[in-house]
Amino acid sequence: MTAPVPPAEVLRRSLAEMLDGLPPSQAAGAVERLIAAYRGDTPTHAPILRDRADVAAYAAYRMPATFEAVRSALGAFADAVPGWVPGSHVDIGGGTGAATWAVTDTWAGTRPVTVLDWAEPALALGRELAAANPALAGARWQRARIGSGLDLEPADLLTVSYVLNELTESDRTALVDAAAAAARSVVIVEAGTPAGYARVIEARDRLIRAGFKIAAPCPHSAACPIAPGTDWCHFSARVPRSSLHRRVKGGSLAYEDEKFSYVAATRLPAEPASARVVRRPQIRKGQVLLDLCEADEELRRTTITKRHGDLYKAARDTDWGSAWPPEPAL
């Protein structure tokens, strides 16, 4: 029997096929313009993605990175709620649906899925792409203004990825509060910048005040131990680079690393990691240095040496963002 093709590969193929017929120079130009627009201030009443050419170019450029970042966050969340599978999923500001693909890659099976976005061209393209993913066959793609006054249906899982940066402060607050009222679990992903981290922490605090517990990445639901303005918590996901990426950014590497910040909060019984690796491990001769956020609400650097045996081998293989210690080493 032929093994099923992973959603990540199906998505890459679908995006490549979607760009067929769009001149490379037009695609690259649209991406450059849209990147500039996203770095500015975006009023909630003015969708940046205006037509199919905009959506196709930007989806091909950004959707794989969003998929990998959200999939990484969902993987950490799934580890904290072993055995749980969401019965329904709502994706707020989901555009072309990268987060819905990440959910299907994390949990097998089908479930009611609703994608809400203000850009009709993005929703239309998301619906078209979803035809290649059987788990999204019944997904609903609905136009909605994202922000204050958003009416959300109850859901087991609600995702918000790369959306808070587009909202005013009051709309961000309203959206997080609405998510907390509607969902059993909320996963929020933002760019891995100081500003993105600040938005995630703001949302994290509101979710905790609403009665949620933090499942990931934090090993606790207390205040973040990072002093404001001194650093920021973020992680990295490796993304295969398409020819469009190489045209826009230059260079010849076959991949790039997407930096992101996130929080996964839930009303479910959860088992957060004992500690989380919050920086890229430093591998030196005979030792590995791990920067950890720990359950006692502290940040600490731990040195694992060859004398630690199997734990040293595990440390050499561990990744930025992974739980520590790994389960086999307990």
mmCIF file of C-alpha atoms in Angstrom:
data_model
loop_
_atom_site.group_PDB
_atom_site.id
_atom_site.type_symbol
_atom_site.label_atom_id
_atom_site.label_comp_id
_atom_site.label_asym_id
_atom_site.label_seq_id
_atom_site.Cartn_x
_atom_site.Cartn_y
_atom_site.Cartn_z
ATOM 1 C CA MET A 1 0.000 0.000 0.000
ATOM 2 C CA THR A 2 1.317 3.447 -0.914
ATOM 3 C CA ALA A 3 2.033 5.628 2.105
ATOM 4 C CA PRO A 4 -0.101 8.786 2.273
ATOM 5 C CA VAL A 5 1.668 11.981 1.237
ATOM 6 C CA PRO A 6 2.242 14.247 4.277
ATOM 7 C CA PRO A 7 0.158 17.442 4.303
ATOM 8 C CA ALA A 8 3.334 19.557 4.137
ATOM 9 C CA GLU A 9 4.327 17.991 0.827
ATOM 10 C CA VAL A 10 0.771 18.184 -0.562
ATOM 11 C CA LEU A 11 0.700 21.868 0.334
ATOM 12 C CA ARG A 12 4.064 22.558 -1.334
ATOM 13 C CA ARG A 13 2.927 20.836 -4.534
ATOM 14 C CA SER A 14 -0.393 22.675 -4.548
ATOM 15 C CA LEU A 15 1.306 26.042 -4.088
ATOM 16 C CA ALA A 16 3.738 25.311 -6.920
ATOM 17 C CA GLU A 17 0.879 24.364 -9.246
ATOM 18 C CA MET A 18 -1.006 27.482 -8.235
ATOM 19 C CA LEU A 19 1.855 29.710 -9.409
ATOM 20 C CA ASP A 20 1.918 28.139 -12.856
ATOM 21 C CA GLY A 21 1.014 30.827 -15.352
ATOM 22 C CA LEU A 22 1.912 33.738 -13.061
ATOM 23 C CA PRO A 23 5.014 35.472 -14.488
ATOM 24 C CA PRO A 24 7.954 35.133 -12.035
ATOM 25 C CA SER A 25 8.630 38.872 -12.105
ATOM 26 C CA GLN A 26 4.987 39.627 -11.256
ATOM 27 C CA ALA A 27 4.998 37.141 -8.373
ATOM 28 C CA ALA A 28 8.249 38.514 -6.947
ATOM 29 C CA GLY A 29 7.050 42.098 -7.320
ATOM 30 C CA ALA A 30 3.771 41.349 -5.554
ATOM 31 C CA VAL A 31 5.606 39.678 -2.682
ATOM 32 C CA GLU A 32 7.987 42.604 -2.232
ATOM 33 C CA ARG A 33 5.106 45.081 -2.163
ATOM 34 C CA LEU A 34 3.099 42.963 0.261
ATOM 35 C CA ILE A 35 6.062 42.511 2.604
ATOM 36 C CA ALA A 36 6.432 46.292 2.728
ATOM 37 C CA ALA A 37 2.703 46.648 3.453
ATOM 38 C CA TYR A 38 2.763 44.086 6.251
ATOM 39 C CA ARG A 39 5.651 45.904 7.934
ATOM 40 C CA GLY A 40 3.575 49.066 8.151
ATOM 41 C CA ASP A 41 0.371 49.894 9.993
ATOM 42 C CA THR A 42 -2.618 47.990 8.692
ATOM 43 C CA PRO A 43 -6.121 49.269 9.540
ATOM 44 C CA THR A 44 -8.555 46.449 10.175
ATOM 45 C CA HIS A 45 -10.959 47.711 7.488
ATOM 46 C CA ALA A 46 -8.387 47.450 4.658
ATOM 47 C CA PRO A 47 -7.295 43.915 3.680
ATOM 48 C CA ILE A 48 -3.776 43.897 2.274
ATOM 49 C CA LEU A 49 -4.433 40.979 -0.081
ATOM 50 C CA ARG A 50 -6.547 42.622 -2.777
ATOM 51 C CA ASP A 51 -6.843 40.119 -5.637
ATOM 52 C CA ARG A 52 -5.916 36.615 -6.715
ATOM 53 C CA ALA A 53 -2.440 37.615 -7.961
ATOM 54 C CA ASP A 54 -1.656 39.164 -4.569
ATOM 55 C CA VAL A 55 -2.969 36.129 -2.743
ATOM 56 C CA ALA A 56 -1.250 33.570 -4.968
ATOM 57 C CA ALA A 57 2.144 35.262 -4.710
ATOM 58 C CA TYR A 58 1.966 35.867 -1.000
ATOM 59 C CA ALA A 59 0.556 32.417 -0.236
ATOM 60 C CA ALA A 60 3.399 30.765 -2.136
ATOM 61 C CA TYR A 61 5.890 32.915 -0.257
ATOM 62 C CA ARG A 62 4.447 32.916 3.273
ATOM 63 C CA MET A 63 2.129 29.924 3.622
ATOM 64 C CA PRO A 64 4.908 27.320 4.046
ATOM 65 C CA ALA A 65 6.526 29.391 6.803
ATOM 66 C CA THR A 66 3.229 29.923 8.602
ATOM 67 C CA PHE A 67 2.461 26.216 8.274
ATOM 68 C CA GLU A 68 5.802 25.198 9.824
ATOM 69 C CA ALA A 69 5.575 27.706 12.681
ATOM 70 C CA VAL A 70 2.008 26.751 13.563
ATOM 71 C CA ARG A 71 2.771 23.042 13.210
ATOM 72 C CA SER A 72 5.674 23.440 15.643
ATOM 73 C CA ALA A 73 3.456 25.228 18.173
ATOM 74 C CA LEU A 74 0.691 22.650 17.781
ATOM 75 C CA GLY A 75 3.184 19.820 18.221
ATOM 76 C CA ALA A 76 4.297 21.229 21.571
ATOM 77 C CA PHE A 77 0.659 21.675 22.571
ATOM 78 C CA ALA A 78 -0.244 18.124 21.519
ATOM 79 C CA ASP A 79 2.608 16.789 23.667
ATOM 80 C CA ALA A 80 1.102 18.593 26.679
ATOM 81 C CA VAL A 81 -2.381 17.108 26.119
ATOM 82 C CA PRO A 82 -1.565 13.505 25.156
ATOM 83 C CA GLY A 83 -4.470 11.540 23.770
ATOM 84 C CA TRP A 84 -6.643 14.582 23.141
ATOM 85 C CA VAL A 85 -7.870 15.274 19.610
ATOM 86 C CA PRO A 86 -9.788 18.462 18.775
ATOM 87 C CA GLY A 87 -13.373 17.842 17.751
ATOM 88 C CA SER A 88 -13.652 21.206 15.978
ATOM 89 C CA HIS A 89 -11.320 23.958 14.803
ATOM 90 C CA VAL A 90 -11.819 27.661 14.131
ATOM 91 C CA ASP A 91 -9.005 29.624 12.494
ATOM 92 C CA ILE A 92 -9.266 33.387 12.983
ATOM 93 C CA GLY A 93 -7.707 35.529 10.276
ATOM 94 C CA GLY A 94 -6.688 32.299 8.609
ATOM 95 C CA GLY A 95 -6.470 33.681 5.079
ATOM 96 C CA THR A 96 -5.484 30.836 2.783
ATOM 97 C CA GLY A 97 -5.636 28.321 5.646
ATOM 98 C CA ALA A 98 -2.050 27.474 6.632
ATOM 99 C CA ALA A 99 -3.093 26.751 10.232
ATOM 100 C CA THR A 100 -5.835 24.372 9.087
ATOM 101 C CA TRP A 101 -3.220 22.355 7.210
ATOM 102 C CA ALA A 102 -1.016 22.343 10.320
ATOM 103 C CA VAL A 103 -3.889 20.993 12.427
ATOM 104 C CA THR A 104 -4.479 18.147 9.955
ATOM 105 C CA ASP A 105 -0.768 17.349 10.130
ATOM 106 C CA THR A 106 -0.859 17.248 13.953
ATOM 107 C CA TRP A 107 -4.072 15.269 14.528
ATOM 108 C CA ALA A 108 -5.422 12.638 12.166
ATOM 109 C CA GLY A 109 -9.047 12.483 11.154
ATOM 110 C CA THR A 110 -11.635 15.026 10.145
ATOM 111 C CA ARG A 111 -13.496 17.646 12.150
ATOM 112 C CA PRO A 112 -15.651 20.707 11.519
ATOM 113 C CA VAL A 113 -13.313 23.510 10.407
ATOM 114 C CA THR A 114 -14.148 27.200 9.979
ATOM 115 C CA VAL A 115 -11.758 29.794 8.563
ATOM 116 C CA LEU A 116 -12.576 33.454 9.173
ATOM 117 C CA ASP A 117 -10.853 36.245 7.270
ATOM 118 C CA TRP A 118 -11.646 39.673 5.888
ATOM 119 C CA ALA A 119 -10.014 39.107 2.471
ATOM 120 C CA GLU A 120 -12.363 37.259 0.127
ATOM 121 C CA PRO A 121 -9.576 36.506 -2.420
ATOM 122 C CA ALA A 122 -7.589 34.772 0.339
ATOM 123 C CA LEU A 123 -10.594 32.708 1.390
ATOM 124 C CA ALA A 124 -11.296 31.722 -2.214
ATOM 125 C CA LEU A 125 -7.731 30.563 -2.749
ATOM 126 C CA GLY A 126 -7.705 28.764 0.592
ATOM 127 C CA ARG A 127 -10.830 26.878 -0.444
ATOM 128 C CA GLU A 128 -9.175 25.971 -3.738
ATOM 129 C CA LEU A 129 -6.007 24.708 -2.061
ATOM 130 C CA ALA A 130 -7.998 22.745 0.533
ATOM 131 C CA ALA A 131 -9.441 20.577 -2.238
ATOM 132 C CA ALA A 132 -6.105 18.724 -2.208
ATOM 133 C CA ASN A 133 -6.434 17.869 1.502
ATOM 134 C CA PRO A 134 -9.236 15.346 2.270
ATOM 135 C CA ALA A 135 -9.262 16.382 5.932
ATOM 136 C CA LEU A 136 -10.394 19.863 4.858
ATOM 137 C CA ALA A 137 -13.114 18.729 2.461
ATOM 138 C CA GLY A 138 -15.898 20.113 4.635
ATOM 139 C CA ALA A 139 -14.166 23.299 5.798
ATOM 140 C CA ARG A 140 -16.163 26.544 5.773
ATOM 141 C CA TRP A 141 -14.484 29.710 4.517
ATOM 142 C CA GLN A 142 -16.285 32.789 5.817
ATOM 143 C CA ARG A 143 -15.647 36.480 5.367
ATOM 144 C CA ALA A 144 -15.578 38.380 8.658
ATOM 145 C CA ARG A 145 -14.068 41.528 10.072
ATOM 146 C CA ILE A 146 -11.404 40.452 12.552
ATOM 147 C CA GLY A 147 -11.461 42.507 15.732
ATOM 148 C CA SER A 148 -14.102 43.995 18.018
ATOM 149 C CA GLY A 149 -17.569 42.549 17.555
ATOM 150 C CA LEU A 150 -16.390 39.263 16.056
ATOM 151 C CA ASP A 151 -19.004 36.587 16.749
ATOM 152 C CA LEU A 152 -17.276 33.249 17.368
ATOM 153 C CA GLU A 153 -18.895 29.842 17.469
ATOM 154 C CA PRO A 154 -17.805 27.425 20.218
ATOM 155 C CA ALA A 155 -14.762 25.327 19.274
ATOM 156 C CA ASP A 156 -12.436 22.797 20.811
ATOM 157 C CA LEU A 157 -9.434 24.493 19.214
ATOM 158 C CA LEU A 158 -9.037 28.068 18.044
ATOM 159 C CA THR A 159 -5.922 29.292 16.226
ATOM 160 C CA VAL A 160 -4.768 32.866 15.594
ATOM 161 C CA SER A 161 -1.571 33.056 13.556
ATOM 162 C CA TYR A 162 0.208 36.202 12.390
ATOM 163 C CA VAL A 163 -2.951 38.246 12.925
ATOM 164 C CA LEU A 164 -2.505 40.308 16.108
ATOM 165 C CA ASN A 165 0.127 42.473 14.403
ATOM 166 C CA GLU A 166 -2.568 43.701 11.990
ATOM 167 C CA LEU A 167 -4.951 44.849 14.734
ATOM 168 C CA THR A 168 -5.260 47.908 16.893
ATOM 169 C CA GLU A 169 -4.698 47.421 20.624
ATOM 170 C CA SER A 170 -8.416 47.501 21.373
ATOM 171 C CA ASP A 171 -9.170 44.982 18.622
ATOM 172 C CA ARG A 172 -6.406 42.671 19.882
ATOM 173 C CA THR A 173 -7.898 42.758 23.361
ATOM 174 C CA ALA A 174 -11.409 42.105 22.064
ATOM 175 C CA LEU A 175 -10.250 39.241 19.866
ATOM 176 C CA VAL A 176 -8.349 37.440 22.639
ATOM 177 C CA ASP A 177 -11.268 37.859 25.027
ATOM 178 C CA ALA A 178 -13.682 36.494 22.420
ATOM 179 C CA ALA A 179 -11.383 33.543 21.772
ATOM 180 C CA ALA A 180 -11.202 32.792 25.492
ATOM 181 C CA ALA A 181 -14.987 32.822 25.733
ATOM 182 C CA ALA A 182 -15.519 30.540 22.733
ATOM 183 C CA ALA A 183 -12.761 27.926 22.818
ATOM 184 C CA ARG A 184 -11.464 25.174 25.060
ATOM 185 C CA SER A 185 -7.940 25.650 23.715
ATOM 186 C CA VAL A 186 -6.306 28.651 22.045
ATOM 187 C CA VAL A 187 -3.028 28.697 20.117
ATOM 188 C CA ILE A 188 -1.614 32.078 19.106
ATOM 189 C CA VAL A 189 1.436 32.496 16.866
ATOM 190 C CA GLU A 190 3.188 35.757 16.039
ATOM 191 C CA ALA A 191 6.455 36.784 14.423
ATOM 192 C CA GLY A 192 9.539 36.002 16.515
ATOM 193 C CA THR A 193 10.426 39.636 17.096
ATOM 194 C CA PRO A 194 10.381 41.701 20.292
ATOM 195 C CA ALA A 195 7.086 43.230 19.162
ATOM 196 C CA GLY A 196 5.613 39.831 18.285
ATOM 197 C CA TYR A 197 6.656 38.438 21.655
ATOM 198 C CA ALA A 198 5.075 41.429 23.409
ATOM 199 C CA ARG A 199 1.779 40.739 21.643
ATOM 200 C CA VAL A 200 1.952 37.063 22.621
ATOM 201 C CA ILE A 201 2.673 37.919 26.271
ATOM 202 C CA GLU A 202 -0.233 40.365 26.288
ATOM 203 C CA ALA A 203 -2.524 37.623 24.957
ATOM 204 C CA ARG A 204 -1.035 35.054 27.353
ATOM 205 C CA ASP A 205 -1.833 37.264 30.351
ATOM 206 C CA ARG A 206 -5.423 37.763 29.199
ATOM 207 C CA LEU A 207 -5.947 34.045 28.655
ATOM 208 C CA ILE A 208 -4.619 33.247 32.132
ATOM 209 C CA ARG A 209 -6.937 35.850 33.653
ATOM 210 C CA ALA A 210 -9.793 34.165 31.783
ATOM 211 C CA GLY A 211 -9.042 30.876 33.552
ATOM 212 C CA PHE A 212 -6.793 29.155 31.017
ATOM 213 C CA LYS A 213 -3.631 27.249 31.883
ATOM 214 C CA ILE A 214 -0.531 27.475 29.727
ATOM 215 C CA ALA A 215 0.317 24.191 28.007
ATOM 216 C CA ALA A 216 3.250 25.413 25.877
ATOM 217 C CA PRO A 217 5.854 26.688 25.443
ATOM 218 C CA CYS A 218 6.021 27.731 29.092
ATOM 219 C CA PRO A 219 6.384 25.040 31.774
ATOM 220 C CA HIS A 220 4.180 27.156 34.084
ATOM 221 C CA SER A 221 1.325 29.655 34.052
ATOM 222 C CA ALA A 222 3.082 32.249 36.187
ATOM 223 C CA ALA A 223 4.551 35.482 34.860
ATOM 224 C CA CYS A 224 7.191 35.181 32.157
ATOM 225 C CA PRO A 225 10.630 35.379 33.839
ATOM 226 C CA ILE A 226 12.051 37.573 31.060
ATOM 227 C CA ALA A 227 12.377 41.158 32.265
ATOM 228 C CA PRO A 228 10.468 43.418 29.846
ATOM 229 C CA GLY A 229 12.761 45.030 27.310
ATOM 230 C CA THR A 230 15.773 42.821 28.039
ATOM 231 C CA ASP A 231 15.039 39.858 25.772
ATOM 232 C CA TRP A 232 12.206 38.034 24.084
ATOM 233 C CA CYS A 233 11.079 34.407 23.892
ATOM 234 C CA HIS A 234 10.960 32.993 20.385
ATOM 235 C CA PHE A 235 11.644 29.799 18.493
ATOM 236 C CA SER A 236 12.606 28.650 15.019
ATOM 237 C CA ALA A 237 11.112 26.363 12.380
ATOM 238 C CA ARG A 238 12.980 25.253 9.266
ATOM 239 C CA VAL A 239 11.184 25.970 5.992
ATOM 240 C CA PRO A 240 12.151 24.585 2.562
ATOM 241 C CA ARG A 241 12.776 27.506 0.205
ATOM 242 C CA SER A 242 10.969 27.616 -3.114
ATOM 243 C CA SER A 243 12.320 29.265 -6.235
ATOM 244 C CA LEU A 244 10.089 32.246 -5.397
ATOM 245 C CA HIS A 245 11.817 32.619 -2.030
ATOM 246 C CA ARG A 246 15.196 32.612 -3.732
ATOM 247 C CA ARG A 247 14.103 35.194 -6.291
ATOM 248 C CA VAL A 248 12.756 37.554 -3.654
ATOM 249 C CA LYS A 249 15.440 37.134 -0.986
ATOM 250 C CA GLY A 250 18.422 36.087 -3.056
ATOM 251 C CA GLY A 251 20.859 33.398 -1.994
ATOM 252 C CA SER A 252 20.939 29.738 -2.834
ATOM 253 C CA LEU A 253 20.201 27.904 0.421
ATOM 254 C CA ALA A 254 17.504 25.255 0.136
ATOM 255 C CA TYR A 255 15.893 26.387 3.407
ATOM 256 C CA GLU A 256 15.324 29.313 5.713
ATOM 257 C CA ASP A 257 14.465 29.522 9.391
ATOM 258 C CA GLU A 258 11.164 31.071 10.419
ATOM 259 C CA LYS A 259 11.382 32.782 13.814
ATOM 260 C CA PHE A 260 8.125 32.868 15.770
ATOM 261 C CA SER A 261 6.670 33.399 19.238
ATOM 262 C CA TYR A 262 3.618 31.533 20.465
ATOM 263 C CA VAL A 263 1.394 30.544 23.341
ATOM 264 C CA ALA A 264 -0.865 27.521 23.669
ATOM 265 C CA ALA A 265 -3.453 27.821 26.449
ATOM 266 C CA THR A 266 -6.199 25.421 27.436
ATOM 267 C CA ARG A 267 -8.995 24.586 29.835
ATOM 268 C CA LEU A 268 -8.134 20.893 29.419
ATOM 269 C CA PRO A 269 -6.002 18.914 31.876
ATOM 270 C CA ALA A 270 -2.491 19.554 30.570
ATOM 271 C CA GLU A 271 1.017 18.323 31.314
ATOM 272 C CA PRO A 272 3.416 21.132 30.384
ATOM 273 C CA ALA A 273 7.064 20.317 29.803
ATOM 274 C CA SER A 274 9.308 20.210 32.865
ATOM 275 C CA ALA A 275 11.467 22.761 31.068
ATOM 276 C CA ARG A 276 11.748 24.245 27.570
ATOM 277 C CA VAL A 277 14.897 24.901 25.539
ATOM 278 C CA VAL A 278 14.585 28.618 24.755
ATOM 279 C CA ARG A 279 17.785 29.181 22.770
ATOM 280 C CA ARG A 280 19.650 27.218 20.148
ATOM 281 C CA PRO A 281 21.731 24.621 22.063
ATOM 282 C CA GLN A 282 25.458 25.363 22.097
ATOM 283 C CA ILE A 283 27.429 22.216 21.319
ATOM 284 C CA ARG A 284 31.040 22.315 22.481
ATOM 285 C CA LYS A 285 33.706 19.706 22.919
ATOM 286 C CA GLY A 286 32.382 17.219 25.448
ATOM 287 C CA GLN A 287 29.469 19.387 26.570
ATOM 288 C CA VAL A 288 26.166 20.938 25.529
ATOM 289 C CA LEU A 289 24.880 24.208 26.943
ATOM 290 C CA LEU A 290 21.105 24.449 27.225
ATOM 291 C CA ASP A 291 19.225 27.644 28.075
ATOM 292 C CA LEU A 292 16.045 26.517 29.794
ATOM 293 C CA CYS A 293 12.813 28.061 30.997
ATOM 294 C CA GLU A 294 11.964 25.940 34.033
ATOM 295 C CA ALA A 295 8.859 25.096 36.024
ATOM 296 C CA ASP A 296 10.050 27.130 39.020
ATOM 297 C CA GLU A 297 9.612 30.274 36.892
ATOM 298 C CA GLU A 298 13.325 30.785 36.289
ATOM 299 C CA LEU A 299 15.620 30.943 33.279
ATOM 300 C CA ARG A 300 18.778 28.885 33.736
ATOM 301 C CA ARG A 301 21.703 27.666 31.685
ATOM 302 C CA THR A 302 22.405 23.971 32.196
ATOM 303 C CA THR A 303 25.588 22.226 31.093
ATOM 304 C CA ILE A 304 25.284 18.583 30.050
ATOM 305 C CA THR A 305 28.603 16.744 29.716
ATOM 306 C CA LYS A 306 29.722 13.316 28.583
ATOM 307 C CA ARG A 307 29.597 12.229 32.217
ATOM 308 C CA HIS A 308 25.800 12.414 31.936
ATOM 309 C CA GLY A 309 25.829 9.436 29.528
ATOM 310 C CA ASP A 310 22.560 9.011 27.623
ATOM 311 C CA LEU A 311 21.420 12.458 28.703
ATOM 312 C CA TYR A 312 24.451 13.944 26.927
ATOM 313 C CA LYS A 313 23.517 12.102 23.740
ATOM 314 C CA ALA A 314 19.971 13.427 24.056
ATOM 315 C CA ALA A 315 21.259 16.960 24.609
ATOM 316 C CA ARG A 316 23.321 16.794 21.411
ATOM 317 C CA ASP A 317 20.174 15.830 19.499
ATOM 318 C CA THR A 318 17.752 18.238 21.151
ATOM 319 C CA ASP A 319 16.393 21.243 19.284
ATOM 320 C CA TRP A 320 15.604 24.824 20.119
ATOM 321 C CA GLY A 321 12.042 24.799 21.432
ATOM 322 C CA SER A 322 12.077 21.177 22.592
ATOM 323 C CA ALA A 323 10.908 19.991 25.991
ATOM 324 C CA TRP A 324 13.664 19.027 28.416
ATOM 325 C CA PRO A 325 14.504 16.427 29.479
ATOM 326 C CA PRO A 326 13.220 14.217 26.658
ATOM 327 C CA GLU A 327 10.875 11.442 27.725
ATOM 328 C CA PRO A 328 13.332 8.525 27.119
ATOM 329 C CA ALA A 329 15.862 10.202 29.450
ATOM 330 C CA LEU A 330 13.495 10.372 32.437
#
